[in-house]
XYZ file of C-alpha atoms in Angstrom:
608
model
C 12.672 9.566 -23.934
C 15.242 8.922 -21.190
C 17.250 12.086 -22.386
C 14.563 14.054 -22.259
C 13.315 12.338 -18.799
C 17.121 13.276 -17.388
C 16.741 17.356 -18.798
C 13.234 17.392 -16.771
C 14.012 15.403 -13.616
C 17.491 17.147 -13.377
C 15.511 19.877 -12.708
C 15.191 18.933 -9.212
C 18.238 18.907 -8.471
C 18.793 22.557 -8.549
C 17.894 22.927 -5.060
C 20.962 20.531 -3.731
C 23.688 22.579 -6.291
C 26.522 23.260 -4.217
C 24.756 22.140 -0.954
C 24.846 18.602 1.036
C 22.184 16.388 1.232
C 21.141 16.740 4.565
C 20.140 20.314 3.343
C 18.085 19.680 0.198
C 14.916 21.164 1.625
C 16.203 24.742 1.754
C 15.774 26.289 -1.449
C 15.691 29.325 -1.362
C 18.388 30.521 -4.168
C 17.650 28.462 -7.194
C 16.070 29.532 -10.019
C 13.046 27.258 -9.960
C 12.280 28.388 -6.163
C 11.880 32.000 -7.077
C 10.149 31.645 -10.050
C 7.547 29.578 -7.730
C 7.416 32.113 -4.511
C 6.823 34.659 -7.538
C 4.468 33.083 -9.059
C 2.078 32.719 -5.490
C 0.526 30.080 -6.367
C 0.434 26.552 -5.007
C 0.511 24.202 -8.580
C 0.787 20.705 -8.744
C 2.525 19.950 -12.620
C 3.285 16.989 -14.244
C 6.167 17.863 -16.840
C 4.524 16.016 -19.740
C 7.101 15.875 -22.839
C 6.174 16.882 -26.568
C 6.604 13.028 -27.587
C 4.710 11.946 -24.100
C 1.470 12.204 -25.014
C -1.256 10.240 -23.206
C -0.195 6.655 -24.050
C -2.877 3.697 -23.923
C -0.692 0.252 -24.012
C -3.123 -3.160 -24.868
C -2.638 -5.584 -22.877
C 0.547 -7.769 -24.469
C -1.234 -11.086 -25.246
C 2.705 -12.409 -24.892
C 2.109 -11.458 -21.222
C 0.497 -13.605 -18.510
C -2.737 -12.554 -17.854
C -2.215 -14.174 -14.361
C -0.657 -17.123 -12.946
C -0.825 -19.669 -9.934
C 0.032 -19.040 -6.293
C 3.933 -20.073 -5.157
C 3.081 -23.936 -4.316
C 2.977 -24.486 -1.059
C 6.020 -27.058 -0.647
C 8.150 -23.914 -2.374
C 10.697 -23.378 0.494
C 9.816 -19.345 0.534
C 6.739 -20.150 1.812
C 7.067 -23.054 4.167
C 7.096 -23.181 8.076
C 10.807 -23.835 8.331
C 10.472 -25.407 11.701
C 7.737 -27.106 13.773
C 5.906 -25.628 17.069
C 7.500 -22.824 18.091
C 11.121 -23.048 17.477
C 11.496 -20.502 14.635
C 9.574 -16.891 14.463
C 8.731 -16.122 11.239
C 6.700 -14.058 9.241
C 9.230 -10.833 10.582
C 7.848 -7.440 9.468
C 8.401 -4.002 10.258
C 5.988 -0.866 10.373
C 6.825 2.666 10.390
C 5.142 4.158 13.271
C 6.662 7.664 13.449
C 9.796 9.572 12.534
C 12.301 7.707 15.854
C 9.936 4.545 16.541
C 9.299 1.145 14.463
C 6.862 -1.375 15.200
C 8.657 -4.451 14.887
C 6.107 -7.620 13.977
C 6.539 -11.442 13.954
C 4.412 -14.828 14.400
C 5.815 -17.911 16.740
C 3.889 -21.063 16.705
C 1.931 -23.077 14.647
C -1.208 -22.296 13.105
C -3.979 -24.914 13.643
C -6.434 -26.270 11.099
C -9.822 -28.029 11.732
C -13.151 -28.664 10.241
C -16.253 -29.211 12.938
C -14.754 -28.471 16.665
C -14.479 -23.786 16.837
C -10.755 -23.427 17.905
C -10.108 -21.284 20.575
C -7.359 -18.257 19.913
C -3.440 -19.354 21.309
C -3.287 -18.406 25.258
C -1.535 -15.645 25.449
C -0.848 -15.525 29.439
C 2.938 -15.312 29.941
C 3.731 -15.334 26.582
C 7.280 -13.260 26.110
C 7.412 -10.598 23.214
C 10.857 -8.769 23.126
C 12.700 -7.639 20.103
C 16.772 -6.918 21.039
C 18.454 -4.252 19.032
C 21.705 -2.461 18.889
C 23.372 -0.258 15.988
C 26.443 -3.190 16.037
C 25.242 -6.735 14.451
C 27.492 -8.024 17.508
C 26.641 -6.189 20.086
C 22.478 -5.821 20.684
C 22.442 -3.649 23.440
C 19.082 -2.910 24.350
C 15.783 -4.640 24.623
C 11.833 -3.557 24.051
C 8.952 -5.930 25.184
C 5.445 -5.853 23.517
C 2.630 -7.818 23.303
C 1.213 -10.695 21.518
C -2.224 -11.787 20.059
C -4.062 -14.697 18.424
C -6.979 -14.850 16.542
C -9.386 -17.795 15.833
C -11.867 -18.012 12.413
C -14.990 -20.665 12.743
C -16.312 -21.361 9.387
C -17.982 -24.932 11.249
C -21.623 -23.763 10.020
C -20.713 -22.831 6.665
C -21.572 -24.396 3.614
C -17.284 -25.825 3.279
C -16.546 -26.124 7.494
C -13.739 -25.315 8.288
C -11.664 -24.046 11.721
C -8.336 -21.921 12.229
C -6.666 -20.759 15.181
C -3.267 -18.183 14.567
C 0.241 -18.533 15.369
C 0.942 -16.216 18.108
C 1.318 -12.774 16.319
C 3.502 -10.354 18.351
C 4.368 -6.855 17.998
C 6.846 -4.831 20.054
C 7.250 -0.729 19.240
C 10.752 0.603 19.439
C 11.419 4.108 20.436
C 13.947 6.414 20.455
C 15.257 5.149 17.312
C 17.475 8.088 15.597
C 16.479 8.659 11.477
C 19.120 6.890 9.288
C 20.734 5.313 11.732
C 21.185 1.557 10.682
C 20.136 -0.854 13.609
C 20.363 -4.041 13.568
C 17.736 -6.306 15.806
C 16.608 -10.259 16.966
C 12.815 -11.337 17.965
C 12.409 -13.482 20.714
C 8.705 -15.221 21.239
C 8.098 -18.441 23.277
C 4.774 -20.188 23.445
C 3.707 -19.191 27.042
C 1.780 -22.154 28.505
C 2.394 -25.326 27.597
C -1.414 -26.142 27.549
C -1.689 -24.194 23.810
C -4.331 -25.703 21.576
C -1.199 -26.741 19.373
C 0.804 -28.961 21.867
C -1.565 -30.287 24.217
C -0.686 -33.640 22.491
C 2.932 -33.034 23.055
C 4.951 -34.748 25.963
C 6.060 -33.163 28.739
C 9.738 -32.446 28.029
C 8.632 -31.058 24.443
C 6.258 -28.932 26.839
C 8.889 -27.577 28.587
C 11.277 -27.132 24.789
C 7.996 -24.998 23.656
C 8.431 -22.659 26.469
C 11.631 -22.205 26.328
C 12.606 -18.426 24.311
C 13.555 -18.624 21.307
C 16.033 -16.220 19.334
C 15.643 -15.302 15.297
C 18.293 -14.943 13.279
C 19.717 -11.053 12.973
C 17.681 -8.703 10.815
C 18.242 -4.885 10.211
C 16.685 -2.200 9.077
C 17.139 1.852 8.848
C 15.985 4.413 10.252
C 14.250 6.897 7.147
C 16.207 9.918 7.746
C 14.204 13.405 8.152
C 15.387 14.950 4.688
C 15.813 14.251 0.854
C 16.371 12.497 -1.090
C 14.009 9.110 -0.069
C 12.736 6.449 -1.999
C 9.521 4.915 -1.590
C 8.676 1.261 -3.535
C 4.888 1.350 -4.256
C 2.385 -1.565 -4.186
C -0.817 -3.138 -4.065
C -2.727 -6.211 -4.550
C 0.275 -8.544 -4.734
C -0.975 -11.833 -3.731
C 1.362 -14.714 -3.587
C 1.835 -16.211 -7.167
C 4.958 -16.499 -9.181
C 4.529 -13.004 -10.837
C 4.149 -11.805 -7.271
C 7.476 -13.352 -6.713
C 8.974 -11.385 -9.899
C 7.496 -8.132 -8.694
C 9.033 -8.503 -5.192
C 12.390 -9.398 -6.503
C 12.123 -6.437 -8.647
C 10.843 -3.822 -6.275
C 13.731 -4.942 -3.402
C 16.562 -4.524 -6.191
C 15.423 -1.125 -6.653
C 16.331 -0.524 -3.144
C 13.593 1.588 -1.429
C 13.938 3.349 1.602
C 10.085 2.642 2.685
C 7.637 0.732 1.267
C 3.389 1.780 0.827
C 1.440 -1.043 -0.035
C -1.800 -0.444 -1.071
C -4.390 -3.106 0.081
C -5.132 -6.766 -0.714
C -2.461 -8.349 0.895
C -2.685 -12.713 0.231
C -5.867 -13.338 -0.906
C -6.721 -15.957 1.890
C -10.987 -15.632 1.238
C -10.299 -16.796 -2.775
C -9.275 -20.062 -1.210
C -11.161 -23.415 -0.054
C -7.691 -25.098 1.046
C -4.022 -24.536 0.172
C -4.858 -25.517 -3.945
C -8.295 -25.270 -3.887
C -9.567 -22.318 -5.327
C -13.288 -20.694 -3.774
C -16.607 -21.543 -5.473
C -17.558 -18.027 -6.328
C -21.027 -18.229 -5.417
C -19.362 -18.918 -1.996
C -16.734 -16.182 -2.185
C -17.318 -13.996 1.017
C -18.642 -16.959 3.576
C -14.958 -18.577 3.646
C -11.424 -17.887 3.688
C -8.652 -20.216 4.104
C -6.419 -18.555 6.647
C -3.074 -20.189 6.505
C -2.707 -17.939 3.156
C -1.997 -14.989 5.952
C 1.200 -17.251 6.827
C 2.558 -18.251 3.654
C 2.050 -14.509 2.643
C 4.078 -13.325 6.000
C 6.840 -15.790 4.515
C 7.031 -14.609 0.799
C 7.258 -11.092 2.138
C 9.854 -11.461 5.247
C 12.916 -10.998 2.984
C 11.655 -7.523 2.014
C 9.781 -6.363 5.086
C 11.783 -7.380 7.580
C 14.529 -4.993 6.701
C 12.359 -1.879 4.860
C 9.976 -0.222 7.373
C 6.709 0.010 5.176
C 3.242 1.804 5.630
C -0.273 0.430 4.209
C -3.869 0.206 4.000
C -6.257 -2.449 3.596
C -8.742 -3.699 0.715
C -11.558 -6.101 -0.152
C -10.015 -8.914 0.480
C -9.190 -8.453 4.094
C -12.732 -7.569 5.302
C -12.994 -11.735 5.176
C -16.314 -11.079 7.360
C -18.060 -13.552 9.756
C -20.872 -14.017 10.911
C -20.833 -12.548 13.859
C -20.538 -9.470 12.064
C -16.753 -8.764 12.418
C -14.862 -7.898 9.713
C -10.735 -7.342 9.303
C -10.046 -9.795 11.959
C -6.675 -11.357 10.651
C -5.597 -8.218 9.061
C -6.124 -6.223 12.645
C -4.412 -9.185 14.644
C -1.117 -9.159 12.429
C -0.908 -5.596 10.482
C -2.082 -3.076 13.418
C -1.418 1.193 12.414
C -0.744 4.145 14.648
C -4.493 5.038 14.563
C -5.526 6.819 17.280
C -2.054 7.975 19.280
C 1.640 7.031 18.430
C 1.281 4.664 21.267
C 2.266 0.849 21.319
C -0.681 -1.299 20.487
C -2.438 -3.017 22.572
C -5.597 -4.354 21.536
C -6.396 -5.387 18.354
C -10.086 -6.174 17.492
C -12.285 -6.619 14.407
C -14.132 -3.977 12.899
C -17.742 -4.438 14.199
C -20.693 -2.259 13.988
C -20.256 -0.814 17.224
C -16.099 0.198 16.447
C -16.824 0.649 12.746
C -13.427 1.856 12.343
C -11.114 0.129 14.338
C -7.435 0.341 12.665
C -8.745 0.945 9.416
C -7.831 4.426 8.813
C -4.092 6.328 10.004
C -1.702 8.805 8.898
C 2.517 8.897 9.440
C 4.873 11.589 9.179
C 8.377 12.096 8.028
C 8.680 15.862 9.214
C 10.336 17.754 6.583
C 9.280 15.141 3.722
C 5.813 14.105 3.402
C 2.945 12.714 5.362
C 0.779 9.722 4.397
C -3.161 9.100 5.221
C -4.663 6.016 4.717
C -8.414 5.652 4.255
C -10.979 3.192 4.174
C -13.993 2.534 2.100
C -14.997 -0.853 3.781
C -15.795 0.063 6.963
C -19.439 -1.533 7.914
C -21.822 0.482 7.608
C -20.020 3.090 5.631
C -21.889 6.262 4.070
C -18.961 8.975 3.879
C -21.266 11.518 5.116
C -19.035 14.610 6.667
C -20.571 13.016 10.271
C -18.727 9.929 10.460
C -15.443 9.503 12.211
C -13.112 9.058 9.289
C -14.071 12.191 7.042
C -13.747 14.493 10.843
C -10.695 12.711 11.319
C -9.621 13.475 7.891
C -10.111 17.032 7.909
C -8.722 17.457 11.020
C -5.417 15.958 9.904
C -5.514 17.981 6.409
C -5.592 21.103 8.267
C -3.135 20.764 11.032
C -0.514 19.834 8.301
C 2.376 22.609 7.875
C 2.721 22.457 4.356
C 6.302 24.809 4.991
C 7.130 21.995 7.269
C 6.031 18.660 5.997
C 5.903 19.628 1.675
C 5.046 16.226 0.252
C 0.822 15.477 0.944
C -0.106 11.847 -0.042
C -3.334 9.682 0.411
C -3.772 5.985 0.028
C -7.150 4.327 -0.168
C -7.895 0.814 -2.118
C -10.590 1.569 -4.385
C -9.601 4.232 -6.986
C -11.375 7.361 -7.363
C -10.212 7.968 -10.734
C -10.181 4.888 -13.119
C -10.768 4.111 -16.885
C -10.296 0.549 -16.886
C -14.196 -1.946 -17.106
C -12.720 -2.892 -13.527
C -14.121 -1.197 -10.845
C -15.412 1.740 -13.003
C -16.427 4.476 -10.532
C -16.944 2.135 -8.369
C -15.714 4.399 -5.277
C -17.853 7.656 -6.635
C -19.285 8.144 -2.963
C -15.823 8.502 -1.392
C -14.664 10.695 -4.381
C -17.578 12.914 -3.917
C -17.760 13.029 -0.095
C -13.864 13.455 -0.078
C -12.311 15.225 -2.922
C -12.838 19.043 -1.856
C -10.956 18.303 1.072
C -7.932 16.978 -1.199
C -8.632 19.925 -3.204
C -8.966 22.487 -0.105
C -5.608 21.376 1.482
C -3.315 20.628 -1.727
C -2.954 16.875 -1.601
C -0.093 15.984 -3.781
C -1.132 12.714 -4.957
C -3.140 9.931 -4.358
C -2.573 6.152 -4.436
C -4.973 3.460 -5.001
C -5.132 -0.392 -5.885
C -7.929 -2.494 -6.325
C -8.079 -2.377 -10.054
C -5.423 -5.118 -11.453
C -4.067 -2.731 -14.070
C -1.652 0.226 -14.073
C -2.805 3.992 -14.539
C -1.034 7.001 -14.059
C -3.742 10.734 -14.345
C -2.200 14.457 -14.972
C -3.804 16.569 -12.113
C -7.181 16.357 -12.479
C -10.543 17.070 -9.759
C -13.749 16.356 -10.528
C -12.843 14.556 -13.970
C -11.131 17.844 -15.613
C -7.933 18.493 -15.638
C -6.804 20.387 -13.137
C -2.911 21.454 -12.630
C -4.598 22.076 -8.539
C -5.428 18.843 -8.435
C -3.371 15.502 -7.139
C -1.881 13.182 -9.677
C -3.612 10.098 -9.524
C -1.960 6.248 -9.833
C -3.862 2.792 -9.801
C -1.210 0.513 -8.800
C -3.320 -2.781 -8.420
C -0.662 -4.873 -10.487
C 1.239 -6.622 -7.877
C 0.709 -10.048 -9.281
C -2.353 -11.695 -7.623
C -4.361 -14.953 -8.238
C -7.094 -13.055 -9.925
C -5.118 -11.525 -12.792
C -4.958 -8.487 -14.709
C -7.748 -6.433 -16.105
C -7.117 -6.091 -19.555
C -10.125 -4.312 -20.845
C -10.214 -0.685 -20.616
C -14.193 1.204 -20.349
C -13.663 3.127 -23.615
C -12.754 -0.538 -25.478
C -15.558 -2.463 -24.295
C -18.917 -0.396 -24.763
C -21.662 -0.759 -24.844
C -20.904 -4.453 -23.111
C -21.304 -3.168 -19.194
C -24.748 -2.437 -19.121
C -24.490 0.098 -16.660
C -22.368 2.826 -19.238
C -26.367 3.050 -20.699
C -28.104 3.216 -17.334
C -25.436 3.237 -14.036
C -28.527 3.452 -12.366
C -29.060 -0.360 -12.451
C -26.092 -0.381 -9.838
C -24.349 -3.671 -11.319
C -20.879 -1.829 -10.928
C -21.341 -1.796 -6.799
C -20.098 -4.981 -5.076
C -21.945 -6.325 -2.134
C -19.094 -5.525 0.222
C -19.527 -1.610 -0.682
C -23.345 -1.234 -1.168
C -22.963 2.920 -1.854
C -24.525 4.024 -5.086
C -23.348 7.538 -6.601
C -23.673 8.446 -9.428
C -21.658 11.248 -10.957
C -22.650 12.553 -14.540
C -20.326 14.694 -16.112
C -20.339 14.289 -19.704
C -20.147 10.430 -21.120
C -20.935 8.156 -17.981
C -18.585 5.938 -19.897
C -15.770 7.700 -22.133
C -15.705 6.241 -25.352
C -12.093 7.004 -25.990
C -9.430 7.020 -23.199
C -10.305 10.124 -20.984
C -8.233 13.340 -20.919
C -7.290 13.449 -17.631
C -5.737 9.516 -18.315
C -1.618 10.079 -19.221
C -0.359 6.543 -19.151
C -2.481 3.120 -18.902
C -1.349 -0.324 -19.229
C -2.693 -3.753 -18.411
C 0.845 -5.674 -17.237
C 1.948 -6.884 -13.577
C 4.258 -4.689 -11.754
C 5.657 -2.148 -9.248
C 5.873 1.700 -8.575
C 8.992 3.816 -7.355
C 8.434 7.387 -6.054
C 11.931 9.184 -5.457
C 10.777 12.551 -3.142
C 13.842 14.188 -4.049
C 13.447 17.664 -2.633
C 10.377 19.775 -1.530
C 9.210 20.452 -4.925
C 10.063 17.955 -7.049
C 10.034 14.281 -7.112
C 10.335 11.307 -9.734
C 7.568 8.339 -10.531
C 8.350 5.441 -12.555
C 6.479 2.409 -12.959
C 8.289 -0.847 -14.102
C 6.394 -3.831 -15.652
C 7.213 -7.203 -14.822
C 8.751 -9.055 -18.323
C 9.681 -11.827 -15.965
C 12.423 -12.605 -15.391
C 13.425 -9.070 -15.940
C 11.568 -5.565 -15.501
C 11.383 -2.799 -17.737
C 10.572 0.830 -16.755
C 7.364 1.752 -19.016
C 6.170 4.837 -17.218
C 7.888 7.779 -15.678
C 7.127 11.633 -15.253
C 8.272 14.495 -12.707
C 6.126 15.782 -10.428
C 6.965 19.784 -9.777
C 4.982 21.570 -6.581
C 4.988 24.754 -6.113
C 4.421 27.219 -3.537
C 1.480 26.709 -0.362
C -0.681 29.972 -1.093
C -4.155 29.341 -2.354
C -4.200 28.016 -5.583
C -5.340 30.577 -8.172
C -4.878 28.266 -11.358
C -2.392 31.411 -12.668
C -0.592 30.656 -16.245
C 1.893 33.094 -15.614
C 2.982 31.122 -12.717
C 2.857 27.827 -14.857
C 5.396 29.520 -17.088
C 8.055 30.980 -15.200
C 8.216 28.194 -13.406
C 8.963 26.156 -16.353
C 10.973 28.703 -18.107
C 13.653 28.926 -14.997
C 13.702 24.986 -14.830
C 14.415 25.014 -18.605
C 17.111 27.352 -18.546
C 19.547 25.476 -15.686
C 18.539 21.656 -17.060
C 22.136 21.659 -17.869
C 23.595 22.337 -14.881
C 21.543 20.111 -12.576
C 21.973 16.922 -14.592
C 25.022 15.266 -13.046
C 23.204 16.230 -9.943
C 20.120 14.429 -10.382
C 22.469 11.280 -10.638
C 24.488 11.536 -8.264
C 21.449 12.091 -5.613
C 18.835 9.322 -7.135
C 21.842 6.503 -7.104
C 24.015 7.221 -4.359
């Protein structure tokens, strides 16, 4: 399979034959180019191999179906220093193409269990990140902002109180793509009088107030051209597969990182190793999982800008209403301008969308939207802010520009796993033609603790004009895999005989669609499923020129990985798509004839 893999994927590389990599996107000459402007068509194929059929892998009962959160004396995930002598928790966002938003908590968290806490003052606090392209020599200096956040759970059936580190977050700007730059955070505690040290004496006071200076990070710059790697996520959690996924996905040395929702897993927790009572999950969530998840994550994060959206877990709502409070405070997006943040409030009825829906471009590579499905109140009708906003970003997209189209939401819209079935039919319906309309590329989801790969597909056919789906939900959480695929388990969920019941709709997304095309529930895995496989793990997407790119997905056999999954992705031109065979085949017939030549190529590019 890899030989074959290397003939297909080479492919790509005809674009860069004879030309530097700082002009891959221009590719006019080759072969594969001309066989795509003659074709005038815009096609979306998935070079699937004679002995790559659509594979179904059980889950390996030799396998951990899941495993325990890191415990909480494990040095990754310990407060290294008391009060506010250490930041920690260092992450950075990508904002736009020359500006980072560079992200870090000071302080310590306080518990309680009867008195509400009130939020860390935030009056004089100091956020400033220094930065220079020399490790020695930090030449310049942004200031930002910083935030804290308090959760009462006092009235609730387990009390319980938390008030948040300081969370700070300072943009830089002017930043020049792949430059390397290398950077310090500096946070102090503002007034003395903070709910955490108004025990302390006067001269620790005055030590608390004082600045104080991380250790030197860096990070670069994604450069505006190909190749680029992204690492792919979601639903890691914090447990000791986590651990093996992370290691695995920073070895594999991505450029940017998309994570895809359901961050720590702080509401499945009473206390630090005490899981939830279920018939309490959603009226608690043990907070100081946000800071041992900032912890386990720093060593990748704080040196790879990455991008992400938001799942279930974060809504962790209260009762006044607000929902995505933590994951607001520390996690904020360029939502509504490429500004600096500034405020950064819960999702409430009256802002039902408050940082939970953005988009980021690379110009010249690919731009990213990420969407929600758990905004209060949500009905995905074409009124409401997000699906305006999302149009409205579809169409002002220069596909000749910016090639590579990619959406992110949680919930999948294309699953065949018992998990989740169809559970986000109301955002597939409401949504999809617009995908379909503007020639989304692909489409990454988590939420369903399994891997799954589609060909193109819309409206459950395959569909070469369609995105390539991928469920990537099998970062490693608490809750474990999902083993059981639909097609294995009938007629167990009750709703595969009558969906109308509505038992496959959680509380926290209350929509009810129902979609019937053919079996409600396939009884064999579907056609438009290519790969499928219950095992913990991580996704790499190499965009390596403006038509073709490379997927792989490697399971976790910890304490190694293996790559189980990978396919080309081949885009064609940006006219309307006309679903033309002849264009299919010339397209495939000039890649086939100059494998050869493009093979050393592909190597030299994908592992420099």
């Amino acid at each position: 399979m890899t030989q074959l893999y290397i003939i297909y994927a080479a492919i790509a590389l005809l674009l860069i034959s004879g030309v530097n990599s700082s002009s891959i996107s221009s590719a006019g000459s080759s072969p594969v180019a001309a066989a795509t402007a003659a074709s005038a068509d815009r096609r979306l194929l998935v070079k699937v191999l004679p002995d790559e059929q659509p594979k179904s892998v059980p889950f390996d009962s030799h396998l951990q179906l899941r495993s325990p959160d890191i415990k909480p004396s494990d040095p990754r995930i310990t407060k290294q220093a008391p009060g506010c002598s250490l930041p920690e928790q260092v992450h950075i966002t990508f904002w736009s193409a020359t500006s980072v938003l560079v992200s870090w908590a000071s302080c310590d968290a306080v518990l309680g269990t009867t008195q509400p806490p009130q939020p860390r003052p935030t009056a004089g606090v100091k956020s400033t990140v220094l930065y220079g392209t020399h490790a020695k020599k930090l030449s310049k200096a942004a200031t930002g902002v910083a935030t804290s956040y308090a959760y009462d759970y006092s009235k609730s059936r387990r009390p319980g109180t938390y008030a948040s580190p300081l969370l700070h977050h300072v943009l830089l700007t002017g930043l020049v793509p792949g430059q390397q730059y290398f950077y310090k955070v500096v946070g102090d505690s503002g007034s003395s009088s903070s709910s955490s040290s108004s025990s302390s004496s006067s001269s620790d006071a005055v030590r608390e107030h004082s600045p104080k200076t991380s250790k030197t990070f860096n990070f670069t710059v994604p450069r505006t051209g190909f190749p680029l790697r992204l690492g792919v996520l979601a639903d890691p959690g914090q447990t000791y597969n986590t651990s093996q996924v992370l290691a695995g996905l920073i070895a594999s040395k991505p450029q940017m990182v998309l994570l895809g929702g359901d961050f720590g897993y702080a509401d499945d927790w009473f206390g630090p190793e005490l899981p939830i009572d279920w018939a309490q999950y959603g009226t608690f969530t043990y907070q100081p999982k946000w800071d041992t998840w900032g912890r386990l994550f720093e060593p990748l994060l704080s040196h790879v800008p990455f991008m992400h959206t938001h799942g279930n877990h974060e809504i962790e709502p209260l009762p006044t209403g607000e929902r995505f409070k933590a994951y607001n405070a520390r996690f904020p997006v360029p939502q509504r301008s490429s500004a600096a943040p500034t405020k950064f409030s819960a999702a409430t009825a009256a802002d039902p969308f408050a940082n939970l829906y953005h988009a980021v471009e690379l110009p010249g590579v690919f731009k990213a939207l990420f969407l929600t499905s758990y905004s209060p109140g949500q009905t995905f009708s074409r009124q409401e802010e997000q699906y305006r906003w999302l149009e409205q970003q579809l169409a002002q997209t220069d596909r000749t520009k910016t090639p590579w189209l990619i959406v992110a939401t949680h919930a999948p819209w294309y699953i065949s796993y018992a998990g989740h079935f169809r559970e986000n039919e109301c955002m597939r319906e409401a949504c999809e033609p617009l995908l379909l309309k503007h020639k989304v590329d692909m489409v990454f989801s988590g939420h369903t603790h399994a891997y799954e790969r589609t060909k193109p597909l819309a409206n459950y056919q395959v569909d070469e004009c369609g995105p390539v789906y991928f469920t990537i939900g099998d970062g490693g959480n608490i809750e474990g895999l999902y083993k059981d695929f639909i097609d294995t388990v009938q007629p167990k969920p009750a709703f595969c005989s009558n969906p109308e019941i509505g038992t496959q709709f959680p509380s926290y997304q209350p929509q009810k669609c129902i979609t019937r095309i053919g079996e409600y529930c396939p009884s064999k895995q579907p056609p438009y499923s290519a790969y499928r496989e219950p095992s913990f793990g991580f996704g790499t997407l190499e965009l390596i020129n403006a038509t073709h790119a490379h997927w792989k997905w490697t399971k976790n056999l910890m304490p190694r990985w293996k790559v189980a999954d990978q396919v080309t992705i081949v885009r064609g031109g940006n006219a309307a798509c006309k679903g033309s065979q002849a264009g299919g085949a010339a397209l495939a017939k000039g890649a086939a004839a100059n494998a050869a030549a493009a093979q050393a190529a592909f190597h030299q590019v994908l592992y420099m």
